[in-house]
mmCIF file of C-alpha atoms in Angstrom:
data_model
loop_
_atom_site.group_PDB
_atom_site.id
_atom_site.type_symbol
_atom_site.label_atom_id
_atom_site.label_comp_id
_atom_site.label_asym_id
_atom_site.label_seq_id
_atom_site.Cartn_x
_atom_site.Cartn_y
_atom_site.Cartn_z
ATOM 1 C CA MET R 266 -0.009 -0.042 0.024
ATOM 2 C CA SER R 267 1.218 3.510 -0.714
ATOM 3 C CA TYR R 268 -0.008 7.029 -0.482
ATOM 4 C CA SER R 269 -1.069 8.791 -3.717
ATOM 5 C CA ILE R 270 1.332 10.906 -5.665
ATOM 6 C CA ALA R 271 -0.891 13.813 -4.608
ATOM 7 C CA PHE R 272 1.000 13.940 -1.287
ATOM 8 C CA SER R 273 4.362 14.447 -2.842
ATOM 9 C CA GLN R 274 2.863 16.987 -5.172
ATOM 10 C CA ALA R 275 1.217 18.850 -2.228
ATOM 11 C CA LEU R 276 4.693 18.787 -0.540
ATOM 12 C CA GLU R 277 6.267 20.188 -3.696
ATOM 13 C CA ILE R 278 3.500 22.909 -4.048
ATOM 14 C CA THR R 279 3.633 24.042 -0.419
ATOM 15 C CA SER R 280 7.449 23.988 -0.447
ATOM 16 C CA TYR R 281 7.586 26.094 -3.638
ATOM 17 C CA ILE R 282 5.146 28.629 -2.219
ATOM 18 C CA ALA R 283 7.062 28.774 1.059
ATOM 19 C CA ILE R 284 10.400 29.347 -0.732
ATOM 20 C CA LYS R 285 8.935 32.053 -3.023
ATOM 21 C CA SER R 286 7.198 33.765 -0.001
ATOM 22 C CA GLN R 287 10.457 33.629 1.969
ATOM 23 C CA GLU R 288 12.271 35.174 -0.925
ATOM 24 C CA GLN R 289 9.525 37.726 -0.970
ATOM 25 C CA TYR R 290 9.030 37.459 -4.773
ATOM 26 C CA TYR R 291 5.343 37.004 -4.588
ATOM 27 C CA GLU R 292 2.538 37.465 -2.090
ATOM 28 C CA TYR R 293 0.409 35.112 -4.062
ATOM 29 C CA LEU R 294 1.566 32.622 -6.665
ATOM 30 C CA SER R 295 -0.689 31.896 -9.680
ATOM 31 C CA ILE R 296 -1.651 28.320 -10.312
ATOM 32 C CA GLN R 297 -0.363 28.697 -13.772
ATOM 33 C CA LYS R 298 3.140 29.643 -12.583
ATOM 34 C CA ILE R 299 3.154 26.802 -10.040
ATOM 35 C CA SER R 300 2.097 24.364 -12.821
ATOM 36 C CA GLU R 301 4.897 25.530 -15.213
ATOM 37 C CA LYS R 302 7.693 25.437 -12.586
ATOM 38 C CA LEU R 303 6.705 22.151 -10.991
ATOM 39 C CA ASN R 304 5.318 20.380 -14.027
ATOM 40 C CA ILE R 305 2.045 19.506 -12.241
ATOM 41 C CA PRO R 306 -1.102 19.814 -14.274
ATOM 42 C CA ILE R 307 -3.412 22.716 -13.395
ATOM 43 C CA PRO R 308 -6.320 20.432 -12.455
ATOM 44 C CA SER R 309 -4.129 18.515 -10.029
ATOM 45 C CA ILE R 310 -3.033 21.762 -8.419
ATOM 46 C CA LYS R 311 -6.615 22.887 -8.102
ATOM 47 C CA LYS R 312 -7.695 19.630 -6.423
ATOM 48 C CA ILE R 313 -4.650 19.558 -4.045
ATOM 49 C CA SER R 314 -4.851 23.244 -3.271
ATOM 50 C CA SER R 315 -8.578 22.707 -2.331
ATOM 51 C CA LEU R 316 -7.541 20.085 0.192
ATOM 52 C CA LEU R 317 -4.810 22.258 1.539
ATOM 53 C CA LYS R 318 -7.135 25.213 1.919
ATOM 54 C CA LYS R 319 -9.683 23.123 3.803
ATOM 55 C CA SER R 320 -6.904 22.163 6.275
ATOM 56 C CA GLY R 321 -5.774 25.738 6.743
ATOM 57 C CA ILE R 322 -2.383 25.300 5.060
ATOM 58 C CA LEU R 323 -3.135 27.495 2.047
ATOM 59 C CA THR R 324 -5.182 30.408 1.339
ATOM 60 C CA SER R 325 -6.120 31.887 -2.088
ATOM 61 C CA LYS R 326 -7.167 35.072 -3.756
ATOM 62 C CA THR R 327 -8.883 35.491 -7.089
ATOM 63 C CA GLY R 328 -8.114 38.071 -9.689
ATOM 64 C CA THR R 329 -5.129 39.164 -11.689
ATOM 65 C CA SER R 330 -2.838 39.491 -8.647
ATOM 66 C CA GLY R 331 -4.426 36.321 -7.048
ATOM 67 C CA GLY R 332 -3.242 32.755 -6.542
ATOM 68 C CA LEU R 333 -2.078 30.678 -3.640
ATOM 69 C CA ARG R 334 -0.078 31.375 -0.563
ATOM 70 C CA LEU R 335 0.552 29.806 2.805
ATOM 71 C CA ALA R 336 -2.171 30.451 5.377
ATOM 72 C CA LYS R 337 0.443 30.474 8.145
ATOM 73 C CA ASN R 338 4.225 30.606 8.622
ATOM 74 C CA ALA R 339 6.332 27.798 7.205
ATOM 75 C CA LYS R 340 7.610 27.156 10.666
ATOM 76 C CA GLU R 341 4.115 26.206 11.812
ATOM 77 C CA ILE R 342 3.370 23.732 9.010
ATOM 78 C CA THR R 343 4.500 20.166 9.443
ATOM 79 C CA ILE R 344 4.989 17.588 6.740
ATOM 80 C CA TYR R 345 2.440 15.504 8.604
ATOM 81 C CA ASP R 346 -0.127 18.459 8.320
ATOM 82 C CA ILE R 347 0.311 18.198 4.520
ATOM 83 C CA LEU R 348 -0.048 14.320 4.537
ATOM 84 C CA GLU R 349 -3.150 14.557 6.672
ATOM 85 C CA ALA R 350 -4.688 17.205 4.507
ATOM 86 C CA VAL R 351 -4.250 15.130 1.308
ATOM 87 C CA GLU R 352 -4.501 11.557 2.542
ATOM 88 C CA GLY R 353 -6.573 11.908 5.749
ATOM 89 C CA THR R 354 -5.787 9.844 8.804
ATOM 90 C CA ARG R 355 -6.070 6.450 7.384
ATOM 91 C CA GLN R 356 -3.708 3.734 8.482
ATOM 92 C CA LEU R 357 -0.558 3.064 6.437
ATOM 93 C CA PHE R 358 -0.907 -0.695 6.919
ATOM 94 C CA LYS R 359 -3.981 -2.703 6.579
ATOM 95 C CA ILE R 360 -3.722 -5.680 8.862
ATOM 96 C CA HIS R 361 -5.163 -9.071 7.967
ATOM 97 C CA THR R 362 -7.045 -10.233 10.991
ATOM 98 C CA ASP R 363 -9.040 -13.176 9.635
ATOM 99 C CA PHE R 364 -6.243 -15.687 9.913
ATOM 100 C CA ASP R 365 -7.076 -19.236 10.987
ATOM 101 C CA THR R 366 -4.341 -20.463 13.340
ATOM 102 C CA THR R 367 -6.147 -23.733 14.141
ATOM 103 C CA ALA R 368 -4.485 -25.411 11.169
ATOM 104 C CA PHE R 369 -1.013 -25.111 12.793
ATOM 105 C CA GLN R 370 0.510 -27.524 15.302
ATOM 106 C CA ASN R 371 2.187 -24.731 17.111
ATOM 107 C CA ARG R 372 -0.847 -22.436 17.169
ATOM 108 C CA GLU R 373 0.538 -20.332 20.084
ATOM 109 C CA ASN R 374 3.792 -19.652 18.214
ATOM 110 C CA VAL R 375 1.824 -18.569 15.038
ATOM 111 C CA GLU R 376 -0.433 -16.311 17.149
ATOM 112 C CA ARG R 377 2.573 -14.683 18.882
ATOM 113 C CA TRP R 378 4.218 -14.194 15.457
ATOM 114 C CA LEU R 379 1.112 -12.578 14.218
ATOM 115 C CA GLN R 380 0.827 -10.287 17.300
ATOM 116 C CA GLU R 381 4.514 -9.276 16.897
ATOM 117 C CA SER R 382 4.257 -8.592 13.261
ATOM 118 C CA THR R 383 1.166 -6.487 13.754
ATOM 119 C CA LYS R 384 2.902 -4.632 16.588
ATOM 120 C CA LEU R 385 5.925 -4.036 14.403
ATOM 121 C CA LEU R 386 3.735 -2.500 11.636
ATOM 122 C CA TYR R 387 1.992 -0.245 14.060
ATOM 123 C CA GLU R 388 5.383 0.888 15.491
ATOM 124 C CA ALA R 389 6.680 1.592 12.056
ATOM 125 C CA GLU R 390 3.658 3.726 11.217
ATOM 126 C CA ASP R 391 3.918 5.548 14.534
ATOM 127 C CA ALA R 392 7.620 6.244 13.850
ATOM 128 C CA MET R 393 6.815 7.625 10.334
ATOM 129 C CA VAL R 394 4.077 9.816 11.665
ATOM 130 C CA ASN R 395 6.339 11.080 14.513
ATOM 131 C CA VAL R 396 9.133 12.034 12.016
ATOM 132 C CA LEU R 397 6.737 13.846 9.792
ATOM 133 C CA ARG R 398 5.215 15.707 12.725
ATOM 134 C CA GLU R 399 8.738 16.983 13.801
ATOM 135 C CA VAL R 400 9.730 18.431 10.437
ATOM 136 C CA THR R 401 8.278 21.738 9.270
ATOM 137 C CA LEU R 402 8.294 23.251 5.820
ATOM 138 C CA ASP R 403 10.908 25.730 7.059
ATOM 139 C CA GLU R 404 13.158 22.912 8.360
ATOM 140 C CA LEU R 405 12.734 20.987 5.063
ATOM 141 C CA ASP R 406 13.963 23.953 3.228
ATOM 142 C CA LYS R 407 16.926 24.328 5.511
ATOM 143 C CA ARG R 408 17.798 20.643 5.010
ATOM 144 C CA TYR R 409 17.543 21.076 1.251
ATOM 145 C CA ARG R 410 19.796 24.241 1.224
ATOM 146 C CA TYR R 411 22.366 22.427 3.509
ATOM 147 C CA LEU R 412 22.523 19.427 1.073
ATOM 148 C CA VAL R 413 22.991 21.659 -1.936
ATOM 149 C CA SER R 414 25.779 23.612 -0.217
ATOM 150 C CA LYS R 415 27.616 20.363 0.505
ATOM 151 C CA ARG R 416 27.283 19.048 -3.049
ATOM 152 C CA LYS R 417 28.275 21.883 -5.386
ATOM 153 C CA THR R 418 27.927 19.617 -8.460
ATOM 154 C CA TRP R 419 24.435 18.525 -7.638
ATOM 155 C CA LYS R 420 21.895 19.613 -10.189
ATOM 156 C CA ASN R 421 19.238 21.232 -8.041
ATOM 157 C CA ILE R 422 15.851 22.538 -9.009
ATOM 158 C CA LYS R 423 15.829 26.228 -9.907
ATOM 159 C CA PHE R 424 12.894 27.838 -8.248
#
């Protein structure tokens, strides 16, 4: 199971808006410009931005000077906020619970193995969620800039 590509696109959109806002090039970024720079189709940006607006991550303005911008500071928006806005709070792992252990000679061992594997999957999901809750858009930008500064030959995205 995996999350949709919309999550990574939402992360790209919000990061792009955060960077441009930080550089103070734009108060609002047009969907057209975002689409051109990130190579994300306009209908996808509209759908994703709608989800991000409902979650209070983005705000929009209509008109010639309109577009999208962050609804709050990049230091206040976690990567988990973006994941939750796009994907909801559904579980990462779907656990199969209709397993007949009566067919095994060592039924208790099989049941313990199933319990431990289920526990491991829940722990992995909790770890992922905790990591994404700890990283903000601002911190993500700092990590990216640090990596770029360390690898001068790296071909980075020109925003």
